Amino acid sequence: MAITNENATTQFDTSMEGGDIDRDRIVNGDVLPDEYFCPICRFLLWDPRSCSSCQNLFCRKCIQIWLKHSNASRQCPFRCPAYEERNCPPSFSSLLSKTKIKCRNTSLGCTEVLSYDLLERHENVECKFLTRTCRECMQSILVSEFDEHIKIPGKCSPCPIQCIICQLFIEKHEFQDHFRQCYQNRLANVFQQFNTQQQGLTEPQATFALTAEQRNLNFCRTLFTTVNLVEQQRQNSRFPTTLRGIDTIQQARNRGCGHLHHIYLMMIFILMNWRRAPQLIWVMTLSSFIAASVMILGFYVICLGWASKHIYLGIGYIMLFSSLISFVIPYFLHCVTDKWIIFSMGSILLLISCAIRGPLEAYELDLHKNNAIINIVRCCFGIVVTEVFLLLFRFFFWCSPMYLTAAILTFVNVFFMIQIRRTAGMATNIV
C-alpha cells in the first residue's frame, strides 16, 4: 500500500541517515519482498520502527518526519487512531541484517558489497571513495581531493544563486547586494499598496485605520517581511554567508534541540563571530526588546478593552492596579541599583533572543555594512538612554507622594480606556 500525503512526501527529498537504498543496490533485490521497504520513502527500511496497532514497519526518520508534518492527532500513515511506536521485531531484524548491499560509491569505483549492519560505517568512515558536497559549486568531490578542489584556482566555480524574490540567477559575490535591493523594493511595494488602500477610505474609516493599524506598522512589516524572505531564500536556495557556526545551529534545530542547548549554541555562535559581536548583540537585544514591548502593550490594550466593556468594575480594577504599581516601583528602585537593572534587562533580552529560532542569515543584511564602531555606539546609546529613563523614574517617585502617583496612573489608564471604548464604538458604527 503506497502512502500519499503531499505535506509529508515533500520532506523526503534529502538523504536519509544511511538510507536511500533502492533495489538496484541490493544483491538479488528484485526478489526481495515489499515488506523490506518503507511505505513512505519506498527505500529499504533503515533503523525500522513498527506501529503497535497495524504492525507496519517504517524507517525511523521517515515516521518522525511524518508525525511532525501530519495532523495533530499523530495518526499512523495507515490511518491507525494514534501512532504508538515499538521496536522492529527481532526476527525481522535478523532477516534484514543478512541483506547484502552495494556501497553507494559504486559509480566512483568502490566494489565493496557489505551486510546491512556494516554498511553505514563503511560508507561514512571506511570507504576509500568518500565524497563531500562543495557548498560553492554543489558538486560531489572525493574527500581526498577536496582540499585541492578548494585551494587551487579554477577547480571550483560557484554556481549562480536564484533570488526567491525576482527569480533571477545572481552570481554569489553580487547576491547579498542584489537581495538587499530586492527586499527593499518589495517593502516599498507593500507600503505603496497599503497607502493606496488608505486613500480609498472615507475620513472616519481612515482615522480608525490609522489609530488601529499604523502604529509602528512600517517597522514591524520591515522586520517580519525581511525575516520571512530570508527564511524562504534559505529553504529554496542556499544563502551566501560569511558567518561561522550557522550549519551547526541548523543541524541542532533539525534534530529538535531544547531551548537551553539552543541558547548555548547561540552564545558559541556570537563568540565564533567576535568581529561582528557588537552587531549581533545589538540586533538580537533590540529585536527581543521590541517583541517584549509589543507583547506587554498588547496585554495592556486587552486589559483596557475588557475594562471598557465592564466600565464600573474596570475602573475599580484600574484604581487597585495603579495603587499597587505606585507602591511596587518605588520599593523596587530602592532595593536595586541602576547597573543591576541594566545588566539584568540586557542579559534577559539577549537570552530571549538566543532562544528564538529565526534565520541567522538575516544578520548579513545589516544596513550599516556591519560597521563595528556604529554598533558599539548603538549599544552605548541604548545604555545611556536606559540610565536616563531610570534617573527620571527615580526623580519622579522621589518628588511625588504615593497617593499622587496612584491618582496620575489611574487618570491615564481611565483616559485610555475611554478612548478605546470610543474607538470601538466608532468602528461598530462604520461596520
Short mmCIF file of C-alpha atoms in Angstrom, two decimals:
data_model
loop_
_atom_site.label_atom_id
_atom_site.label_comp_id
_atom_site.label_asym_id
_atom_site.label_seq_id
_atom_site.Cartn_x
_atom_site.Cartn_y
_atom_site.Cartn_z
CA MET A 1 0.00 0.00 0.00
CA ALA A 2 1.53 3.35 -1.07
CA ILE A 3 1.23 6.35 1.19
CA THR A 4 0.12 9.60 -0.48
CA ASN A 5 0.39 12.63 1.75
CA GLU A 6 1.60 15.79 -0.02
CA ASN A 7 2.72 17.52 3.16
CA ALA A 8 4.82 14.59 4.23
CA THR A 9 6.24 13.32 0.94
CA THR A 10 7.78 16.68 0.11
CA GLN A 11 10.02 16.30 3.11
CA PHE A 12 11.82 13.19 1.84
CA ASP A 13 13.93 14.79 -0.85
CA THR A 14 17.03 14.92 1.32
CA SER A 15 19.21 11.90 2.03
CA MET A 16 18.34 9.71 4.98
CA GLU A 17 20.96 8.71 7.53
CA GLY A 18 22.35 5.65 5.81
CA GLY A 19 19.15 5.17 3.81
CA ASP A 20 18.06 5.81 0.21
CA ILE A 21 18.85 2.19 -0.67
CA ASP A 22 16.82 1.08 -3.68
CA ARG A 23 16.59 -2.39 -5.23
CA ASP A 24 19.45 -1.72 -7.67
CA ARG A 25 21.94 -1.52 -4.79
CA ILE A 26 20.72 -4.75 -3.15
CA VAL A 27 22.12 -8.09 -4.26
CA ASN A 28 19.13 -10.01 -5.64
CA GLY A 29 16.98 -7.02 -4.75
CA ASP A 30 14.39 -7.91 -7.40
CA VAL A 31 13.30 -10.93 -5.37
CA LEU A 32 13.24 -9.11 -2.02
CA PRO A 33 9.66 -8.86 -0.61
CA ASP A 34 7.94 -5.47 -0.39
CA GLU A 35 7.85 -5.79 3.41
CA TYR A 36 11.56 -4.89 3.42
CA PHE A 37 10.84 -1.42 2.00
CA CYS A 38 9.44 1.62 3.80
CA PRO A 39 5.93 2.56 2.57
CA ILE A 40 6.75 6.26 2.95
CA CYS A 41 10.10 6.74 1.18
CA ARG A 42 9.95 3.48 -0.86
CA PHE A 43 13.59 2.64 0.02
CA LEU A 44 14.97 -0.23 2.08
CA LEU A 45 13.94 0.08 5.73
CA TRP A 46 16.60 1.85 7.77
CA ASP A 47 16.57 1.63 11.56
CA PRO A 48 12.97 0.38 11.30
CA ARG A 49 10.19 1.13 13.75
CA SER A 50 6.80 -0.56 13.97
CA CYS A 51 3.28 0.72 14.63
CA SER A 52 1.86 -1.16 17.60
CA SER A 53 -1.66 -1.16 16.05
CA CYS A 54 -1.18 -2.24 12.43
CA GLN A 55 2.33 -3.78 12.80
CA ASN A 56 3.60 -1.98 9.66
CA LEU A 57 7.27 -1.02 9.56
CA PHE A 58 8.75 2.39 8.71
CA CYS A 59 12.20 3.99 8.68
CA ARG A 60 12.78 5.74 11.99
CA LYS A 61 13.47 9.08 10.36
CA CYS A 62 10.57 8.71 7.92
CA ILE A 63 7.97 8.14 10.63
CA GLN A 64 9.37 11.01 12.71
CA ILE A 65 9.04 13.42 9.80
CA TRP A 66 5.58 12.04 9.00
CA LEU A 67 4.34 12.66 12.55
CA LYS A 68 5.92 16.11 12.61
CA HIS A 69 4.17 17.26 9.42
CA SER A 70 0.90 15.34 9.77
CA ASN A 71 -2.16 16.43 11.68
CA ALA A 72 -2.24 16.97 15.43
CA SER A 73 -3.82 13.55 16.09
CA ARG A 74 -0.49 11.84 15.17
CA GLN A 75 -2.20 9.24 13.02
CA CYS A 76 -0.26 6.32 11.61
CA PRO A 77 0.26 6.55 7.81
CA PHE A 78 -2.18 3.62 7.55
CA ARG A 79 -4.85 5.62 9.43
CA CYS A 80 -4.50 3.95 12.79
CA PRO A 81 -6.20 6.02 15.52
CA ALA A 82 -2.93 7.07 17.16
CA TYR A 83 0.61 6.02 16.37
CA GLU A 84 2.41 4.19 19.17
CA GLU A 85 5.96 3.22 18.33
CA ARG A 86 7.71 -0.01 19.16
CA ASN A 87 11.00 -1.51 18.01
CA CYS A 88 11.28 -3.75 14.99
CA PRO A 89 10.64 -7.45 15.81
CA PRO A 90 13.94 -9.36 16.39
CA SER A 91 13.04 -11.94 13.74
CA PHE A 92 12.69 -9.27 11.05
CA SER A 93 15.89 -7.54 12.18
CA SER A 94 17.73 -10.84 11.83
CA LEU A 95 16.50 -11.27 8.27
CA LEU A 96 17.32 -7.64 7.43
CA SER A 97 20.88 -7.98 8.73
CA LYS A 98 21.55 -10.75 6.18
CA THR A 99 20.80 -8.46 3.24
CA LYS A 100 23.84 -7.74 1.05
CA ILE A 101 24.11 -4.17 -0.27
CA LYS A 102 26.48 -2.43 -2.66
CA CYS A 103 28.32 0.68 -1.48
CA ARG A 104 26.70 3.93 -2.63
CA ASN A 105 30.07 4.97 -4.11
CA THR A 106 29.97 2.17 -6.70
CA SER A 107 29.86 4.71 -9.55
CA LEU A 108 33.14 6.19 -8.24
CA GLY A 109 34.95 2.84 -8.22
CA CYS A 110 34.09 1.16 -4.91
CA THR A 111 33.39 -2.59 -5.39
CA GLU A 112 32.52 -3.46 -1.78
CA VAL A 113 29.35 -5.44 -1.01
CA LEU A 114 28.51 -5.37 2.68
CA SER A 115 25.90 -6.62 5.06
CA TYR A 116 23.16 -4.33 6.33
CA ASP A 117 24.84 -3.92 9.73
CA LEU A 118 28.25 -2.92 8.34
CA LEU A 119 27.07 -0.64 5.54
CA GLU A 120 26.72 2.64 7.44
CA ARG A 121 30.21 2.55 8.97
CA HIS A 122 31.77 1.68 5.63
CA GLU A 123 30.00 4.46 3.72
CA ASN A 124 30.66 7.13 6.34
CA VAL A 125 34.14 6.17 7.60
CA GLU A 126 35.99 3.34 5.85
CA CYS A 127 35.22 3.76 2.15
CA LYS A 128 38.16 4.99 0.06
CA PHE A 129 35.77 6.84 -2.23
CA LEU A 130 34.06 9.05 0.36
CA THR A 131 32.65 12.23 -1.16
CA ARG A 132 31.83 15.63 0.20
CA THR A 133 29.50 18.18 -1.36
CA CYS A 134 31.13 21.51 -2.14
CA ARG A 135 28.87 24.33 -0.95
CA GLU A 136 30.20 26.66 -3.65
CA CYS A 137 29.64 24.61 -6.81
CA MET A 138 27.38 21.90 -5.28
CA GLN A 139 29.50 19.10 -6.80
CA SER A 140 30.32 15.83 -5.02
CA ILE A 141 34.10 15.74 -4.59
CA LEU A 142 36.25 12.93 -3.20
CA VAL A 143 37.36 13.71 0.34
CA SER A 144 40.96 13.02 -0.65
CA GLU A 145 40.69 15.70 -3.37
CA PHE A 146 38.53 18.21 -1.52
CA ASP A 147 41.37 20.45 -0.27
CA GLU A 148 42.81 20.61 -3.77
CA HIS A 149 39.37 21.46 -5.15
CA ILE A 150 39.01 24.40 -2.74
CA LYS A 151 42.54 25.82 -2.82
CA ILE A 152 43.54 25.59 -6.49
CA PRO A 153 42.05 28.44 -8.57
CA GLY A 154 39.78 27.29 -11.38
CA LYS A 155 38.82 23.98 -9.76
CA CYS A 156 35.69 25.35 -8.09
CA SER A 157 33.27 27.60 -9.96
CA PRO A 158 30.49 28.87 -7.66
CA CYS A 159 27.00 28.30 -9.04
CA PRO A 160 24.70 31.30 -9.52
CA ILE A 161 22.09 31.65 -6.80
CA GLN A 162 18.40 32.07 -7.63
CA CYS A 163 16.79 35.02 -5.84
CA ILE A 164 13.48 33.97 -4.28
CA ILE A 165 12.01 37.45 -4.88
CA CYS A 166 12.73 38.16 -8.54
CA GLN A 167 13.58 34.55 -9.58
CA LEU A 168 16.78 35.69 -11.34
CA PHE A 169 20.08 33.81 -11.05
CA ILE A 170 22.74 36.04 -9.48
CA GLU A 171 26.49 35.44 -9.06
CA LYS A 172 27.45 34.71 -5.46
CA HIS A 173 29.66 37.77 -4.91
CA GLU A 174 26.79 40.04 -6.03
CA PHE A 175 23.94 38.22 -4.33
CA GLN A 176 23.83 39.98 -0.94
CA ASP A 177 23.61 43.47 -2.51
CA HIS A 178 21.03 42.22 -5.01
CA PHE A 179 18.91 40.55 -2.32
CA ARG A 180 19.03 43.68 -0.12
CA GLN A 181 17.81 45.81 -3.02
CA CYS A 182 15.13 43.28 -3.92
CA TYR A 183 13.60 43.09 -0.46
CA GLN A 184 13.68 46.90 -0.11
CA ASN A 185 11.74 47.13 -3.38
CA ARG A 186 9.30 44.52 -2.08
CA LEU A 187 8.76 46.54 1.10
CA ALA A 188 8.24 49.73 -0.93
CA ASN A 189 5.53 47.98 -2.97
CA VAL A 190 3.83 46.71 0.19
CA PHE A 191 3.75 50.21 1.71
CA GLN A 192 2.53 51.73 -1.55
CA GLN A 193 -0.37 49.27 -1.74
CA PHE A 194 -1.27 49.98 1.88
CA ASN A 195 -1.23 53.76 1.29
CA THR A 196 -3.40 53.30 -1.80
CA GLN A 197 -5.95 51.38 0.26
CA GLN A 198 -5.88 54.11 2.93
CA GLN A 199 -6.57 56.82 0.34
CA GLY A 200 -9.67 54.95 -0.80
CA LEU A 201 -11.25 55.06 2.66
CA THR A 202 -13.60 57.73 3.95
CA GLU A 203 -12.31 60.13 6.61
CA PRO A 204 -13.78 58.29 9.68
CA GLN A 205 -12.55 54.96 8.32
CA ALA A 206 -9.07 56.34 7.68
CA THR A 207 -8.92 57.81 11.17
CA PHE A 208 -9.86 54.47 12.72
CA ALA A 209 -7.40 52.58 10.48
CA LEU A 210 -4.57 54.91 11.43
CA THR A 211 -5.17 54.53 15.14
CA ALA A 212 -5.59 50.76 14.99
CA GLU A 213 -3.03 49.62 12.43
CA GLN A 214 -0.39 52.14 11.55
CA ARG A 215 1.39 52.38 14.90
CA ASN A 216 4.86 51.03 14.26
CA LEU A 217 3.44 49.38 11.13
CA ASN A 218 6.38 50.24 8.90
CA PHE A 219 8.97 48.86 11.29
CA CYS A 220 7.01 45.67 12.06
CA ARG A 221 6.38 44.96 8.39
CA THR A 222 10.04 45.58 7.58
CA LEU A 223 11.16 43.20 10.32
CA PHE A 224 8.76 40.35 9.58
CA THR A 225 8.98 40.66 5.79
CA THR A 226 12.79 40.57 5.91
CA VAL A 227 12.86 37.52 8.18
CA ASN A 228 10.29 35.67 6.04
CA LEU A 229 12.10 36.44 2.80
CA VAL A 230 15.46 35.31 4.20
CA GLU A 231 13.87 32.09 5.52
CA GLN A 232 12.26 31.37 2.13
CA GLN A 233 15.57 32.07 0.39
CA ARG A 234 17.39 29.67 2.73
CA GLN A 235 14.84 26.90 2.17
CA ASN A 236 14.66 27.21 -1.62
CA SER A 237 18.25 28.08 -2.43
CA ARG A 238 21.39 28.50 -0.40
CA PHE A 239 22.04 31.94 1.09
CA PRO A 240 25.72 33.02 0.94
CA THR A 241 27.02 33.97 4.36
CA THR A 242 30.35 34.60 6.00
CA LEU A 243 29.01 33.91 9.49
CA ARG A 244 30.58 30.88 11.17
CA GLY A 245 28.65 28.18 13.02
CA ILE A 246 25.34 28.50 11.16
CA ASP A 247 25.46 24.90 9.93
CA THR A 248 25.92 23.55 13.47
CA ILE A 249 22.93 25.51 14.77
CA GLN A 250 20.79 24.47 11.80
CA GLN A 251 21.62 20.80 12.35
CA ALA A 252 20.72 21.12 16.04
CA ARG A 253 17.40 22.73 15.08
CA ASN A 254 16.64 19.92 12.67
CA ARG A 255 17.23 17.43 15.49
CA GLY A 256 14.78 19.34 17.69
CA CYS A 257 17.25 20.54 20.33
CA GLY A 258 15.95 22.07 23.56
CA HIS A 259 15.93 25.78 24.36
CA LEU A 260 18.87 25.61 26.79
CA HIS A 261 21.06 23.81 24.24
CA HIS A 262 19.99 26.31 21.56
CA ILE A 263 20.93 29.24 23.83
CA TYR A 264 24.33 27.60 24.43
CA LEU A 265 24.90 27.21 20.67
CA MET A 266 23.90 30.83 20.06
CA MET A 267 26.43 32.02 22.63
CA ILE A 268 29.09 29.95 20.85
CA PHE A 269 27.88 31.48 17.57
CA ILE A 270 28.42 35.02 18.92
CA LEU A 271 31.94 34.13 20.17
CA MET A 272 32.87 32.49 16.86
CA ASN A 273 31.86 35.69 15.04
CA TRP A 274 33.50 38.01 17.57
CA ARG A 275 34.25 40.67 14.94
CA ARG A 276 30.51 41.08 14.46
CA ALA A 277 29.62 40.64 18.12
CA PRO A 278 28.52 44.31 18.55
CA GLN A 279 26.14 43.98 15.59
CA LEU A 280 24.79 40.60 16.75
CA ILE A 281 24.27 41.73 20.35
CA TRP A 282 22.64 44.99 19.27
CA VAL A 283 20.24 43.42 16.77
CA MET A 284 19.34 40.47 19.00
CA THR A 285 18.74 42.64 22.08
CA LEU A 286 16.75 45.23 20.14
CA SER A 287 14.54 42.61 18.48
CA SER A 288 13.82 40.98 21.86
CA PHE A 289 13.02 44.38 23.38
CA ILE A 290 10.60 45.18 20.57
CA ALA A 291 8.94 41.77 20.81
CA ALA A 292 8.59 42.08 24.61
CA SER A 293 7.26 45.64 24.28
CA VAL A 294 4.67 44.57 21.72
CA MET A 295 3.53 41.70 23.94
CA ILE A 296 3.28 43.93 27.02
CA LEU A 297 1.47 46.64 25.06
CA GLY A 298 -0.90 44.07 23.58
CA PHE A 299 -1.68 42.67 27.02
CA TYR A 300 -2.24 46.21 28.32
CA VAL A 301 -4.65 47.02 25.47
CA ILE A 302 -6.53 43.76 26.02
CA CYS A 303 -6.94 44.57 29.71
CA LEU A 304 -8.15 48.09 28.92
CA GLY A 305 -10.52 46.66 26.31
CA TRP A 306 -12.00 44.34 28.93
CA ALA A 307 -12.27 47.25 31.38
CA SER A 308 -14.06 49.37 28.76
CA LYS A 309 -16.74 46.69 28.40
CA HIS A 310 -17.23 46.46 32.19
CA ILE A 311 -16.89 50.14 32.95
CA TYR A 312 -17.55 50.24 36.70
CA LEU A 313 -15.73 47.04 37.58
CA GLY A 314 -12.92 48.05 35.22
CA ILE A 315 -12.41 51.42 36.92
CA GLY A 316 -12.18 49.64 40.27
CA TYR A 317 -9.52 47.27 38.95
CA ILE A 318 -7.62 50.18 37.39
CA MET A 319 -7.54 52.04 40.70
CA LEU A 320 -6.30 48.93 42.52
CA PHE A 321 -3.68 48.25 39.83
CA SER A 322 -2.43 51.86 39.87
CA SER A 323 -2.11 51.80 43.65
CA LEU A 324 -0.07 48.58 43.56
CA ILE A 325 2.21 49.92 40.82
CA SER A 326 2.79 53.19 42.64
CA PHE A 327 3.94 51.18 45.68
CA VAL A 328 5.91 48.38 43.94
CA ILE A 329 8.04 50.53 41.59
CA PRO A 330 9.49 52.84 44.28
CA TYR A 331 10.23 49.84 46.50
CA PHE A 332 11.94 48.04 43.60
CA LEU A 333 14.02 51.11 42.68
CA HIS A 334 15.03 51.49 46.32
CA CYS A 335 16.27 47.88 46.56
CA VAL A 336 18.32 47.62 43.34
CA THR A 337 20.87 49.79 41.56
CA ASP A 338 20.68 51.09 38.00
CA LYS A 339 23.67 48.97 36.92
CA TRP A 340 21.95 45.81 38.15
CA ILE A 341 18.72 46.71 36.33
CA ILE A 342 20.51 47.47 33.05
CA PHE A 343 22.69 44.35 33.22
CA SER A 344 19.74 42.08 34.14
CA MET A 345 17.45 43.52 31.48
CA GLY A 346 20.14 43.26 28.77
CA SER A 347 21.01 39.68 29.75
CA ILE A 348 17.36 38.58 29.79
CA LEU A 349 16.67 40.18 26.40
CA LEU A 350 19.77 38.53 24.92
CA LEU A 351 18.78 35.12 26.30
CA ILE A 352 15.25 35.51 24.91
CA SER A 353 16.68 36.36 21.51
CA CYS A 354 19.01 33.33 21.67
CA ALA A 355 16.01 31.09 22.34
CA ILE A 356 14.16 32.42 19.26
CA ARG A 357 14.91 30.35 16.17
CA GLY A 358 14.89 32.85 13.34
CA PRO A 359 17.07 32.65 10.21
CA LEU A 360 20.62 33.58 11.19
CA GLU A 361 21.42 34.65 7.62
CA ALA A 362 19.31 37.78 8.25
CA TYR A 363 22.25 39.22 10.21
CA GLU A 364 24.11 39.52 6.90
CA LEU A 365 21.65 42.23 5.81
CA ASP A 366 22.82 44.89 8.26
CA LEU A 367 22.09 48.29 6.70
CA HIS A 368 25.34 49.79 8.00
CA LYS A 369 27.59 47.16 6.39
CA ASN A 370 28.42 45.53 9.75
CA ASN A 371 30.27 48.63 10.98
CA ALA A 372 31.57 47.67 14.43
CA ILE A 373 32.02 51.29 15.60
CA ILE A 374 28.43 52.20 14.73
CA ASN A 375 27.10 49.14 16.54
CA ILE A 376 29.21 49.87 19.63
CA VAL A 377 27.84 53.42 19.62
CA ARG A 378 24.33 51.98 19.37
CA CYS A 379 24.89 49.75 22.40
CA CYS A 380 26.34 52.64 24.42
CA PHE A 381 23.48 54.90 23.37
CA GLY A 382 20.95 52.28 24.47
CA ILE A 383 22.64 52.02 27.89
CA VAL A 384 22.69 55.82 28.27
CA VAL A 385 19.01 56.15 27.31
CA THR A 386 18.06 53.42 29.78
CA GLU A 387 20.07 55.16 32.52
CA VAL A 388 18.35 58.49 31.78
CA PHE A 389 14.90 56.87 31.99
CA LEU A 390 15.81 55.23 35.30
CA LEU A 391 17.02 58.56 36.70
CA LEU A 392 13.77 60.23 35.61
CA PHE A 393 11.77 57.44 37.26
CA ARG A 394 13.73 57.79 40.49
CA PHE A 395 13.35 61.57 40.46
CA PHE A 396 9.59 61.35 39.82
CA PHE A 397 8.93 58.81 42.57
CA TRP A 398 11.22 60.73 44.95
CA CYS A 399 9.36 64.01 44.40
CA SER A 400 5.83 62.66 44.04
CA PRO A 401 3.86 61.26 47.01
CA MET A 402 2.48 57.76 46.59
CA TYR A 403 -1.16 58.89 46.51
CA LEU A 404 -0.42 61.44 43.78
CA THR A 405 1.36 58.80 41.66
CA ALA A 406 -1.62 56.44 42.06
CA ALA A 407 -4.01 59.22 41.06
CA ILE A 408 -1.98 60.08 37.94
CA LEU A 409 -1.76 56.44 36.86
CA THR A 410 -5.50 55.98 37.44
CA PHE A 411 -6.30 59.09 35.38
CA VAL A 412 -4.05 57.98 32.49
CA ASN A 413 -5.49 54.44 32.43
CA VAL A 414 -9.10 55.67 32.60
CA PHE A 415 -8.38 58.14 29.78
CA PHE A 416 -7.01 55.38 27.51
CA MET A 417 -9.92 53.11 28.48
CA ILE A 418 -12.41 55.78 27.40
CA GLN A 419 -10.52 56.30 24.12
CA ILE A 420 -10.61 52.55 23.38
CA ARG A 421 -14.33 52.45 24.19
CA ARG A 422 -14.95 55.44 21.90
CA THR A 423 -12.85 53.95 19.07
CA ALA A 424 -14.66 50.61 19.35
CA GLY A 425 -17.99 52.40 19.14
CA MET A 426 -16.86 54.30 16.04
CA ALA A 427 -15.78 51.05 14.39
CA THR A 428 -19.15 49.46 15.19
CA ASN A 429 -21.00 52.41 13.59
CA ILE A 430 -18.83 52.20 10.47
CA VAL A 431 -19.48 48.49 10.07
#
